[in-house]
Coordinates of C-alpha atoms and ligand atoms in Angstrom, one line a residue:
X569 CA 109.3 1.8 -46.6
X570 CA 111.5 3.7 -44.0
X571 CA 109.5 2.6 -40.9
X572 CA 110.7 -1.1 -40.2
X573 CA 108.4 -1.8 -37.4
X574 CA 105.3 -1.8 -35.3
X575 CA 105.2 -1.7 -31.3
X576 CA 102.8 -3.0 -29.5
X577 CA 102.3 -1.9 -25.9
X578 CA 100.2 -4.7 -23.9
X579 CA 99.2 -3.5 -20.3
X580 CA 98.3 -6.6 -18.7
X581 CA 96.9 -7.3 -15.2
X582 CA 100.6 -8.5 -13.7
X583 CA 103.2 -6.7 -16.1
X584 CA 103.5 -4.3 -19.2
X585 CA 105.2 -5.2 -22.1
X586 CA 106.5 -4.3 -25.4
X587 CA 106.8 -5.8 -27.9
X588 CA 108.6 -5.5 -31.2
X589 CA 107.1 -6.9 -35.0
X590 CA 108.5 -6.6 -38.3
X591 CA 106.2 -6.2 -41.5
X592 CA 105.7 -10.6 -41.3
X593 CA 104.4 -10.1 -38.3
X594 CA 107.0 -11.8 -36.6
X595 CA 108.4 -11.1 -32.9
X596 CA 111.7 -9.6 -32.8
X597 CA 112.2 -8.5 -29.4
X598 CA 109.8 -7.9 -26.2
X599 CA 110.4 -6.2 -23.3
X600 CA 108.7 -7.0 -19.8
X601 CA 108.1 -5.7 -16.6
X602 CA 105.9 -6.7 -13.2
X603 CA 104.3 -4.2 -11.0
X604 CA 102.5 -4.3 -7.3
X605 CA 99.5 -5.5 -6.5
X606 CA 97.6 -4.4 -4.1
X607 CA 95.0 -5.9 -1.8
X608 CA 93.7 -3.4 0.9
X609 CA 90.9 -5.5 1.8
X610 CA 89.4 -9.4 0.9
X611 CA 88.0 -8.7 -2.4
X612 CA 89.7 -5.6 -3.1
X613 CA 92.6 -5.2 -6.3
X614 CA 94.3 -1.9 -6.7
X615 CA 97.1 -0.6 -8.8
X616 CA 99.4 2.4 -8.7
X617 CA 98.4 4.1 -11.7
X618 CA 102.0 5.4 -11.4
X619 CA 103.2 2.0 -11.9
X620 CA 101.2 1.3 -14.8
X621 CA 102.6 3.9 -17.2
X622 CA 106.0 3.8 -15.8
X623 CA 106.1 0.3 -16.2
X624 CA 105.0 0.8 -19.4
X625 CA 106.9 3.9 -20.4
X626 CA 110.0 2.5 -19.5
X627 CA 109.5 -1.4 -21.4
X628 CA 108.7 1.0 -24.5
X629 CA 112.1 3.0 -24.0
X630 CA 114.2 0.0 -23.9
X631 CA 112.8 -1.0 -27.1
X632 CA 112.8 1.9 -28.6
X633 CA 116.6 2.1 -27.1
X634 CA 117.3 -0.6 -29.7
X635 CA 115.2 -0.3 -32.6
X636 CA 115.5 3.9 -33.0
X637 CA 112.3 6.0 -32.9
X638 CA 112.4 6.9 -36.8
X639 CA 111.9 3.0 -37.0
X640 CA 108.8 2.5 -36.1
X641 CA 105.9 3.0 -38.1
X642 CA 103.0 3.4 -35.6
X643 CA 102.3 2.0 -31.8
X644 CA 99.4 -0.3 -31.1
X645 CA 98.0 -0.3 -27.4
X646 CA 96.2 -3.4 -25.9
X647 CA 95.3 -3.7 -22.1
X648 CA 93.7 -5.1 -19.3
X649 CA 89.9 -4.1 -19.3
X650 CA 87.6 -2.6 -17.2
X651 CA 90.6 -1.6 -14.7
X652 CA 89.2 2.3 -13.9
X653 CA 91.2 5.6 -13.4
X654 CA 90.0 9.0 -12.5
X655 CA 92.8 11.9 -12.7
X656 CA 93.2 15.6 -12.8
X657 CA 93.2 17.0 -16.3
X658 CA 95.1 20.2 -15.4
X659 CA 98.4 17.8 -14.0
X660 CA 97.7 14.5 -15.0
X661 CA 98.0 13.1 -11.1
X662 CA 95.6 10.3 -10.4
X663 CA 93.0 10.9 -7.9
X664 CA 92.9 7.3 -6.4
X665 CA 94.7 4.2 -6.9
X666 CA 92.9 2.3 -10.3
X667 CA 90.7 -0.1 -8.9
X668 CA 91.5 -3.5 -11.3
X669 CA 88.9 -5.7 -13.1
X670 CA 88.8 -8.1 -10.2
X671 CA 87.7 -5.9 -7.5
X672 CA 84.3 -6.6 -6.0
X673 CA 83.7 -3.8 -3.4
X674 CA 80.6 -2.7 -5.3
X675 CA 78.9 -6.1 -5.5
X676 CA 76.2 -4.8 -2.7
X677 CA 75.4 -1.9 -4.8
X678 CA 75.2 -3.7 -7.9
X679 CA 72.7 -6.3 -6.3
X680 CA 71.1 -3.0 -5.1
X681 CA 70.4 -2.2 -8.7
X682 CA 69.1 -5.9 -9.5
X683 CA 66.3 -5.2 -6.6
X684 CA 65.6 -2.1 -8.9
X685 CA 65.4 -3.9 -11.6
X686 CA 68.0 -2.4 -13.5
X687 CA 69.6 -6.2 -14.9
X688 CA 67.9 -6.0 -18.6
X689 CA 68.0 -2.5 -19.3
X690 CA 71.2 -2.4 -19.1
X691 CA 71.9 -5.5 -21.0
X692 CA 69.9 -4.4 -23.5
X693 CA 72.3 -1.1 -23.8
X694 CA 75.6 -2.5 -22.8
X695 CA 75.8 -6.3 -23.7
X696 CA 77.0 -6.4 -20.0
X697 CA 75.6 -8.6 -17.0
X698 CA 75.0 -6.4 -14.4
X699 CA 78.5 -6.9 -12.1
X700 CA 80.5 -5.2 -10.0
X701 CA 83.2 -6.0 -12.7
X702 CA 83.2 -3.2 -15.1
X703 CA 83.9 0.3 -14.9
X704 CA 80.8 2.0 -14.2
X705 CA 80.5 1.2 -9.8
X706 CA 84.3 1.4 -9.8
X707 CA 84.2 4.9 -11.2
X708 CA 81.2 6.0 -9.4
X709 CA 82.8 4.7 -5.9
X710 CA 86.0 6.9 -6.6
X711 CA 84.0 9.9 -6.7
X712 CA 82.4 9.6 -4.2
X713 CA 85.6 8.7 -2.3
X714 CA 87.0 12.3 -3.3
X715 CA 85.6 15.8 -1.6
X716 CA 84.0 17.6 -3.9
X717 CA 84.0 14.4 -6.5
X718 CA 80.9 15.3 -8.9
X719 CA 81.4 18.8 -8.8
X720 CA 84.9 18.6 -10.2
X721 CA 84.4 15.9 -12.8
X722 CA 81.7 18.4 -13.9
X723 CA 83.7 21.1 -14.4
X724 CA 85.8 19.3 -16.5
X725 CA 88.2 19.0 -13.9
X726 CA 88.8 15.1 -14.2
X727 CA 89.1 12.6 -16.7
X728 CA 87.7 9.1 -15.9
X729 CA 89.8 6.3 -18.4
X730 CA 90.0 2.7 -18.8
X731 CA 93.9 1.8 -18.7
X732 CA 94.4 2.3 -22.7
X733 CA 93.1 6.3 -21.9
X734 CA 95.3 6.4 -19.6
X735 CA 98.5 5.1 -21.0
X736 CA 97.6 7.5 -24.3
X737 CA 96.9 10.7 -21.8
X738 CA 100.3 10.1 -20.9
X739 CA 102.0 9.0 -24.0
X740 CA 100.7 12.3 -25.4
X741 CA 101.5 14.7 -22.0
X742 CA 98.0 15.5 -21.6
X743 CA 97.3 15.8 -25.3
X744 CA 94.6 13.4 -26.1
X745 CA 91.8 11.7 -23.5
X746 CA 90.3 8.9 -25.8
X747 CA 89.2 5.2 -25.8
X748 CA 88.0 2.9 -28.4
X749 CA 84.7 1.4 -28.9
X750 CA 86.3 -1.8 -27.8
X751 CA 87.2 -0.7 -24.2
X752 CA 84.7 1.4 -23.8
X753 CA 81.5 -1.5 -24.3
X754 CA 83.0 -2.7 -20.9
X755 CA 82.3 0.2 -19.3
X756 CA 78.5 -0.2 -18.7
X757 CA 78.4 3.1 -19.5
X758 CA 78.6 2.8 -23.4
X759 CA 75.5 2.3 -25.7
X760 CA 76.9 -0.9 -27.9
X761 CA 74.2 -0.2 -30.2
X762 CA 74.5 3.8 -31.4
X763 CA 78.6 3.6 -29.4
X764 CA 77.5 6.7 -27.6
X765 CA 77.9 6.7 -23.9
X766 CA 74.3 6.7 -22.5
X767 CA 73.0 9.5 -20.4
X768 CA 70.3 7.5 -18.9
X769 CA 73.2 5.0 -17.1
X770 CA 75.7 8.2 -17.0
X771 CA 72.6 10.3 -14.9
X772 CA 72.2 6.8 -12.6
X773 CA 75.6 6.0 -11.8
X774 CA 76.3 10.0 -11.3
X775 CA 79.0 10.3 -13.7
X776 CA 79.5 13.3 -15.5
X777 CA 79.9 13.4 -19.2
X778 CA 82.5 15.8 -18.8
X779 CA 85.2 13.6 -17.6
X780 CA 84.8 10.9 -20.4
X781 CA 87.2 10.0 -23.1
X782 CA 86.4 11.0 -27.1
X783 CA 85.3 7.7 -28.5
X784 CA 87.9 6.5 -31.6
X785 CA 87.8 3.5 -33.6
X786 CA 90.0 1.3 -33.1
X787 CA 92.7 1.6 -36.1
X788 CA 93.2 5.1 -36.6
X789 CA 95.7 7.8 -35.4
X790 CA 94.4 9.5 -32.1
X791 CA 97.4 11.2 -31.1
X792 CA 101.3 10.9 -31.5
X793 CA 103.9 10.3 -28.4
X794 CA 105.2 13.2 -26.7
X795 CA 109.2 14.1 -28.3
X796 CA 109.8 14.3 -25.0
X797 CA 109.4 10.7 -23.9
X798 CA 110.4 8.9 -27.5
X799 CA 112.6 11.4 -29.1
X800 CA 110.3 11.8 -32.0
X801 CA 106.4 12.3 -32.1
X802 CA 105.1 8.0 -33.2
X803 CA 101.6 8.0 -33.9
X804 CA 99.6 5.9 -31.6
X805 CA 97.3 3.9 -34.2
X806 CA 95.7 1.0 -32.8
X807 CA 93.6 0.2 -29.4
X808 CA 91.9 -2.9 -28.1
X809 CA 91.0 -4.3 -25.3
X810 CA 93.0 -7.7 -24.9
X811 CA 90.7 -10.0 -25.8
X812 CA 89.5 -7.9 -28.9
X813 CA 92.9 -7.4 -29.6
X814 CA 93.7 -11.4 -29.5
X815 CA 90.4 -12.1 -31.6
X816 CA 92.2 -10.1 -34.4
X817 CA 95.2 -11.1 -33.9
X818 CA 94.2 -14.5 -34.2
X819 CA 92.2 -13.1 -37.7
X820 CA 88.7 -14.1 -36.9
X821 CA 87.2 -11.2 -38.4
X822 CA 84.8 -13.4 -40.2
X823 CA 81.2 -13.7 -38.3
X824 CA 81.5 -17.4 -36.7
X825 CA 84.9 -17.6 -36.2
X826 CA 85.8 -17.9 -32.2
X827 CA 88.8 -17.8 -30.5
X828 CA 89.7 -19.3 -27.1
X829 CA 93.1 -18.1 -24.6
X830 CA 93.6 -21.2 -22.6
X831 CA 96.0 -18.9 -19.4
X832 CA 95.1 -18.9 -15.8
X833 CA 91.0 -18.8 -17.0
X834 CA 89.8 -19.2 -20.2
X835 CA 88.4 -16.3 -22.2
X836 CA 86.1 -17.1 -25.4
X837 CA 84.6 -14.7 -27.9
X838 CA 83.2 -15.5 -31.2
X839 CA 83.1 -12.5 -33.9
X840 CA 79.2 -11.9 -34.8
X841 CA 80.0 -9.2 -36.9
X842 CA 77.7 -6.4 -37.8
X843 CA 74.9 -7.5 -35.5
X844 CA 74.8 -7.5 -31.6
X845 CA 73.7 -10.7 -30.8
X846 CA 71.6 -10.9 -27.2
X847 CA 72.5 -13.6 -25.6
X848 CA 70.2 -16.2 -23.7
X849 CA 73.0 -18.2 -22.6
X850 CA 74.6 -14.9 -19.8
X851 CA 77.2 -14.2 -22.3
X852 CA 78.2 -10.8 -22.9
X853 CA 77.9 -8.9 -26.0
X854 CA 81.0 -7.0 -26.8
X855 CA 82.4 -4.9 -29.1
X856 CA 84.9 -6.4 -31.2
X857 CA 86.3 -3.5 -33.0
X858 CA 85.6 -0.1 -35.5
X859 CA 87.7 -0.3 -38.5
X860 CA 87.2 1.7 -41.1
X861 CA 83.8 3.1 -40.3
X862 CA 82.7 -0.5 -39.5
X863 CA 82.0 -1.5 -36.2
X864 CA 82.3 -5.9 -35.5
X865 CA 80.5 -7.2 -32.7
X866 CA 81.5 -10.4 -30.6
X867 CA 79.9 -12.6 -27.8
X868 CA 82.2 -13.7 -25.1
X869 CA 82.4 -16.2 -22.1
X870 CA 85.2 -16.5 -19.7
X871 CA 85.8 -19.3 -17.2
X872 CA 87.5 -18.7 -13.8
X873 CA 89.7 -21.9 -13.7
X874 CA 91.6 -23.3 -16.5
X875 CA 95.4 -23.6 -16.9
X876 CA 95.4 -23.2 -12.7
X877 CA 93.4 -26.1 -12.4
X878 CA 96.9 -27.6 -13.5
X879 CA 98.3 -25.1 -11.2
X880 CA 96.8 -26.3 -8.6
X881 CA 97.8 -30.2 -9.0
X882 CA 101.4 -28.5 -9.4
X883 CA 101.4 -26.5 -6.3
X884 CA 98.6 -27.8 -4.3
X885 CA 98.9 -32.1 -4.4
X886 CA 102.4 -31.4 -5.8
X887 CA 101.8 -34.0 -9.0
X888 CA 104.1 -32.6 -10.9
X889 CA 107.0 -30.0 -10.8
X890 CA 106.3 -28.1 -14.1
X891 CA 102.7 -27.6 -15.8
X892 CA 104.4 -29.3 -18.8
X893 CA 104.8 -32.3 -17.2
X894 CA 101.0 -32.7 -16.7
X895 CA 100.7 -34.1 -20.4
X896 CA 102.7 -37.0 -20.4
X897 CA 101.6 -37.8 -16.8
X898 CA 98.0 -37.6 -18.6
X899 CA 98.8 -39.4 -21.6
X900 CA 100.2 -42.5 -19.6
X901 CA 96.7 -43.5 -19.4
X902 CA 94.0 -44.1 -22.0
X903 CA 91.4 -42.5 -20.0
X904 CA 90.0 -41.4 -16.7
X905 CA 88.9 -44.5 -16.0
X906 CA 85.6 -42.7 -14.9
X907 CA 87.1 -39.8 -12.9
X908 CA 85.4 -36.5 -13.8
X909 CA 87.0 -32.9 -12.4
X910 CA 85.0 -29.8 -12.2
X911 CA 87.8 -26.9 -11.7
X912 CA 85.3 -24.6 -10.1
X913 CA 87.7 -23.8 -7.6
X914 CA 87.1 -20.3 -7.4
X915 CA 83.3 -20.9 -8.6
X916 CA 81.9 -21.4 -12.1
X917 CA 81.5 -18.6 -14.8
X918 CA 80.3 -18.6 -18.2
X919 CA 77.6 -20.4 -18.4
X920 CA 76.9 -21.3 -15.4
X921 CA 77.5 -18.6 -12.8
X922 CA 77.6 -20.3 -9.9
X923 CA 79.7 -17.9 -7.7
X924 CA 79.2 -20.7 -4.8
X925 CA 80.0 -23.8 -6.6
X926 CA 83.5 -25.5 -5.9
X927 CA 85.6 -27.7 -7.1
X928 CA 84.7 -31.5 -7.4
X929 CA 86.7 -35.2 -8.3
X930 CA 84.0 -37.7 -8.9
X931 CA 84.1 -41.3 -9.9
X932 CA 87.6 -41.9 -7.9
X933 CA 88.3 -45.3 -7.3
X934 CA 90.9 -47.4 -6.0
X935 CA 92.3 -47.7 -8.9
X936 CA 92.6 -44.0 -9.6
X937 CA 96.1 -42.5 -9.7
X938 CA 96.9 -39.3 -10.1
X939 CA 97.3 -39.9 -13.7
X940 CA 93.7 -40.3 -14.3
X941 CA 92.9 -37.4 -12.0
X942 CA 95.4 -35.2 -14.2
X943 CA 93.8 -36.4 -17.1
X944 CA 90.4 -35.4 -15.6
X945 CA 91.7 -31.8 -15.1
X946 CA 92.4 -31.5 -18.3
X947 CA 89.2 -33.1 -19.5
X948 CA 87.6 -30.4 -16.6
X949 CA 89.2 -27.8 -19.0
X950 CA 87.7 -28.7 -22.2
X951 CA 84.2 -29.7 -20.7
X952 CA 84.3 -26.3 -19.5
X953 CA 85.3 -24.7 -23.2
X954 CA 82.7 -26.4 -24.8
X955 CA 79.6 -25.6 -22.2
X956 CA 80.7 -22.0 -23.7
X957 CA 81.1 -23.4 -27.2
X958 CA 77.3 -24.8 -27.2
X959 CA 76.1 -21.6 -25.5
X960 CA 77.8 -19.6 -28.3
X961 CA 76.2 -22.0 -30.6
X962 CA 72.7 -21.4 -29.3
X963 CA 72.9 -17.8 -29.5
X964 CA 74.2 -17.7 -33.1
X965 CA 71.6 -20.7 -33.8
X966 CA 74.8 -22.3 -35.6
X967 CA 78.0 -24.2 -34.7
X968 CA 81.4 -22.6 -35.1
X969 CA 83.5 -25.6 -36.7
X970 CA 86.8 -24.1 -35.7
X971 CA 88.3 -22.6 -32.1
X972 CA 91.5 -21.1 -33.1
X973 CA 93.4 -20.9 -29.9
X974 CA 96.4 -19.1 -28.3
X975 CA 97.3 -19.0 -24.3
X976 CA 100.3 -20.7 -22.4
X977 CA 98.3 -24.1 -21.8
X978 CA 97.9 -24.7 -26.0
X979 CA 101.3 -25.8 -25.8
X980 CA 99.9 -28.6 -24.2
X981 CA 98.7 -31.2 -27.3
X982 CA 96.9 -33.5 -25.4
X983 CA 94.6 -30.9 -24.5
X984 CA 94.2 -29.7 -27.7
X985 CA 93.0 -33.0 -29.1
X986 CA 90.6 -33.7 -26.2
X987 CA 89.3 -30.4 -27.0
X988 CA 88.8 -31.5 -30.6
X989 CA 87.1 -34.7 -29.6
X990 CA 84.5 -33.3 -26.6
X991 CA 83.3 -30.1 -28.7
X992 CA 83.5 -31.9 -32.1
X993 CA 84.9 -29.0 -33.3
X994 CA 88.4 -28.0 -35.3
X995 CA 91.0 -26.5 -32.9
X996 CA 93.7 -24.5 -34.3
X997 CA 97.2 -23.2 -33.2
X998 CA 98.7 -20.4 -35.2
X999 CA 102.8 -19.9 -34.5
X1000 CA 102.7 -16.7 -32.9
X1001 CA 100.9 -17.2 -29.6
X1002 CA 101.3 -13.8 -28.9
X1003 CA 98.0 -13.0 -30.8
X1004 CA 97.0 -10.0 -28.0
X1005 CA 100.1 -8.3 -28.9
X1006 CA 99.6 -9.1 -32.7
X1007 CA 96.5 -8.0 -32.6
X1008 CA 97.2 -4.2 -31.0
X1009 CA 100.6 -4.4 -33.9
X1010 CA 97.6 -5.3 -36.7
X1011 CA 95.4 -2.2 -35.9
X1012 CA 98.1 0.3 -35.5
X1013 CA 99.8 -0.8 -38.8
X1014 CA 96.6 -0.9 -40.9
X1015 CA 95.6 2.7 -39.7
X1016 CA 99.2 4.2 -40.8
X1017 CA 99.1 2.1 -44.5
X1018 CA 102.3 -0.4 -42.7
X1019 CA 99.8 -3.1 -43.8
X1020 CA 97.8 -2.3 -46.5
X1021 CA 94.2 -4.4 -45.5
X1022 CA 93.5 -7.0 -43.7
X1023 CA 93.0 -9.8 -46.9
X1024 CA 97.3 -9.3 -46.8
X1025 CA 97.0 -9.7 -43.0
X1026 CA 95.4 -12.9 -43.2
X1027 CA 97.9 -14.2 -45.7
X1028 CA 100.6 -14.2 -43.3
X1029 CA 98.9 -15.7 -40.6
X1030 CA 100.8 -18.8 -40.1
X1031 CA 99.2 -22.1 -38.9
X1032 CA 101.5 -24.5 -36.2
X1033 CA 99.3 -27.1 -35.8
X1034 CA 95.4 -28.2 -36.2
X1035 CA 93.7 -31.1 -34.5
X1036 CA 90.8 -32.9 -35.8
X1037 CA 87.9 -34.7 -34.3
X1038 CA 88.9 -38.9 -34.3
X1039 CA 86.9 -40.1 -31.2
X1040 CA 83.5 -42.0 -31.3
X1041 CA 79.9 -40.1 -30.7
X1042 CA 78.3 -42.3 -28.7
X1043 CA 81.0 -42.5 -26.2
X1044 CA 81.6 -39.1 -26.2
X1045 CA 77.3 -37.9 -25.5
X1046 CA 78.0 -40.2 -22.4
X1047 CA 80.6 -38.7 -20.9
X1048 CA 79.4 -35.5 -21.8
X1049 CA 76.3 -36.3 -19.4
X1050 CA 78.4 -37.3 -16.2
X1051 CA 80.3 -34.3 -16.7
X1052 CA 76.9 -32.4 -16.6
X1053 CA 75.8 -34.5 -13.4
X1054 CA 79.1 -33.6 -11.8
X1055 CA 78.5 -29.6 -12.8
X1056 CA 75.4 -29.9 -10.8
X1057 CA 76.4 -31.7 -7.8
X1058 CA 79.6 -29.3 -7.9
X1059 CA 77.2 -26.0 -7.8
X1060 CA 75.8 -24.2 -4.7
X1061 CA 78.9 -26.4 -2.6
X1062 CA 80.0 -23.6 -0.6
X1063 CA 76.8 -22.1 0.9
X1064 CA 75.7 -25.7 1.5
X1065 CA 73.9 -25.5 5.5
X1066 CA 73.4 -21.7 5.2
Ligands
ADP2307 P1 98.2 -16.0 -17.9 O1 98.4 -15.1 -19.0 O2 96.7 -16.2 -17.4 O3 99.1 -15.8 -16.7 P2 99.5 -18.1 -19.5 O4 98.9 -17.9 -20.9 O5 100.9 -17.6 -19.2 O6 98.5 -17.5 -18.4 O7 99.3 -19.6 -19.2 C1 99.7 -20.1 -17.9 C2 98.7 -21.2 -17.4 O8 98.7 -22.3 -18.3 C3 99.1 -21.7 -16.0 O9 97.9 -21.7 -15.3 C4 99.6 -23.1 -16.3 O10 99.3 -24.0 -15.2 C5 99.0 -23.5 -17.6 N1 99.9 -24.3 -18.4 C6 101.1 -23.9 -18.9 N2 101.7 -24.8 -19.7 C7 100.8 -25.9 -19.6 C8 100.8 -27.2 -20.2 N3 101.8 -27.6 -21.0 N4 99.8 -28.0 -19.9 C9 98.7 -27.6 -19.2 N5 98.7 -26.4 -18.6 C10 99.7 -25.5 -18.8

């Protein structure tokens, strides 16, 4: 084998990176940088889309700076999803800043739709929840922000792209406009079931099909880089949103298996494989990825407030200096001695959806020291997980047995083994954490034959640690109630006395 390595690019919300894996999928260098955010109004997230690909371009020059172009064997793309860009074909100059995943300036319109009774069709076609978070509002409210907006996207005079197109429009100077079935099923413009994009939601968000991206699968070659910009053409072989891209990474490409990333929020998606599950539960149904001709699907819940729950005991009631120290802090006491903590700081999400419920500390005491309310927190976190974990479980009328897991707060084994306990479920840590970036490496070396299949890919997946269930039922059912009580009495907080 000449080629001695994969890069994956991973466009993330806060930074783009790059980062460098040899054939045992190991890290053996990364490059970072940050980039601007900006917030033109309360509820509004924009970014440069300049500063997206140069960020990018220049973290993937520095590595390739180190490692030699004729080294690496393909480059694997992951990003942030939903993010939307619109730009001119002819020069490749963005039309408006990209209006990011968390933007909620088309919330009116989208409850609009609701009273039009719009919700389950387009669950039905998309997986989605009706929500100003995906792509479809955002694109719509940039054409209609531009003179002339339809007209010119119906000429075939812009391209509309989720951050991957975007980064690959570049990579290949105007080359290739295409997505995968991955980012494009959080569109709400994409069909999940035939992975067309849909006229009938194309013709009611007035979005021409003219200025949408080919649709790939998501391990093949769509294009190669430009010589220009990496000396020598690489082929581009792998896309993914991040969370698909961390769900293979993290090999669940079994139906059942289910991954959690414990960061900032938590974000949970279980593989379901060939079949869309419909869920009853307000999850989303997503797709996973298209290998091979072979489209996975999965069903995913995020939670707002995780790992900043501890942020915010950090920052906010200063309890600690580092988020590491919340674990022996927590540990120096058995229990909560009857504290329960609902993180819904910034509301709940999945499955709740209580956009005006806020956080809550029940049960406190005199007794209560911030130990027990740190240990709450982190019970809050994995109460949380496994109101997701028994949704999932409804849908697929079965119970995963194991949560592999990856995310900055996993480091954090106390967690871990509460999260055994309260979901009764196997949680497991692989050794590379960085299973977004593995995943993106995965697909772009399967599609160029750097891997052979995915049976060898499994193999050298390494395990770092796995914690088991070892606390008593009975106990557990209880608490499991107060923490149910304290979800309610949490929920509808802020609008209380409208
Ligand atoms: P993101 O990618 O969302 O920025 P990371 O995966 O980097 O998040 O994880 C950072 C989050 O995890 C922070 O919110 C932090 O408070 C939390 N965290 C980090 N280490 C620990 C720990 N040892 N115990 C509990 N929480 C932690």
């Amino acid at each position: 084998m000449n080629s001695n390595y994969i890069i994956a690019l991973d466009q993330g919300t806060t930074s783009s990176r790059a980062i460098v894996f040899d054939h045992g999928g190991n890290i053996v260098d990364t490059a970072q940088q940050e980039f601007a955010q900006h917030y033109p109004q309360s509820g509004w997230v924009e970014h440069d889309p300049q500063d997206i690909w140069k960020s990018q371009l220049d973290v993937l020059q520095t590595c390739l700076s180190k490692y030699k172009p004729e080294h690496i064997a393909a480059i694997g793309i992951t990003n942030q999803r939903e993010t939307t860009l619109v730009w001119e074909r002819a020069t490749g100059e963005a039309v408006h800043r990209a209006i990011v995943w968390q933007d909620r300036r088309t919330a009116a319109y989208c409850d609009q739709l609701k009273q039009e009774g719009w919700t389950e069709k387009i669950q039905a076609k998309t997986g989605l929840i009706l929500d100003a978070y995906f792509s479809a509002t955002k694109c719509k409210y940039i054409l209609d922000q531009i003179e002339n907006g339809y007209e010119r996207a119906q000429n075939g005079e812009l391209c509309f792209g989720t951050v991957d197109s975007w980064i690959i429009f570049n990579l290949t100077e105007g080359k290739v406009h295409t997505t995968d079935c991955s980012n494009a099923s959080r569109t709400m413009l994409f069909n999940i079931h035939d992975l067309t994009w849909d006229n009938e939601l194309l013709e009611l968000f007035g979005i021409p099909h003219q200025m949408l991206p080919s649709i790939s699968e998501s391990s093949e070659i769509v294009g190669y880089t430009s010589v220009k910009l990496s000396q020598k053409e690489i082929p581009i072989a792998g896309i993914a949103g991040d969370q698909q891209a961390a769900l293979f990474g993290q090999m669940c490409t079994e139906p059942g298996m289910m991954k959690n990333t414990y960061g900032t929020g938590c974000f949970m998606i279980a593989n379901t494989g060939s079949e869309v599950i419909s869920s009853k539960n307000q999850l989303l149904s997503t797709v996973a990825w298209k290998i091979g001709g072979q489209v996975s699907y999965g069903l995913e819940g995020s939670i707002f407030v995780a790992g900043a729950a501890i942020q915010w005991l950090r920052d906010g009631l200063a309890f600690f200096d580092d988020a590491k120290e919340s674990e022996a802090l927590a540990s120096s006491v058995e229990d909560t001695d009857g504290v329960y903590f609902v993180p819904a700081l910034t509301g709940l999400a999945a499955p709740h959806w209580n956009q005006y419920a806020r956080g809550a500390i029940l049960g406190i005491s005199r007794g209560t020291t911030k130990a027990h309310i740190t240990r709450a927190a982190l019970e809050g976190i994995a109460f949380q997980v496994n109101d997701v974990i028994e949704s999932i479980a409804e849908d697929l009328g079965d119970r995963p047995t194991e949560l592999r897991v990856d995310g900055g707060a996993t480091h954090n084994n106390l967690l871990m083994q509460i999260q055994s306990d309260l979901a009764s479920i196997k949680v497991v840590r692989p050794k590379v954490l960085e299973t977004t970036a593995l995943g993106a490496a995965y697909l772009a070396g399967l599609a160029v034959g750097y891997w052979s299949d995915i049976e060898s890919l499994k193999k050298q997946w390494q395990l770092d640690q796995t914690f088991t269930i070892n606390k008593d039922h009975e106990a557990i059912t209880k608490r499991k109630e107060y923490w149910n009580e304290a979800v309610k009495r949490s929920m509808n907080w802020s609008n209380t006395g409208d």
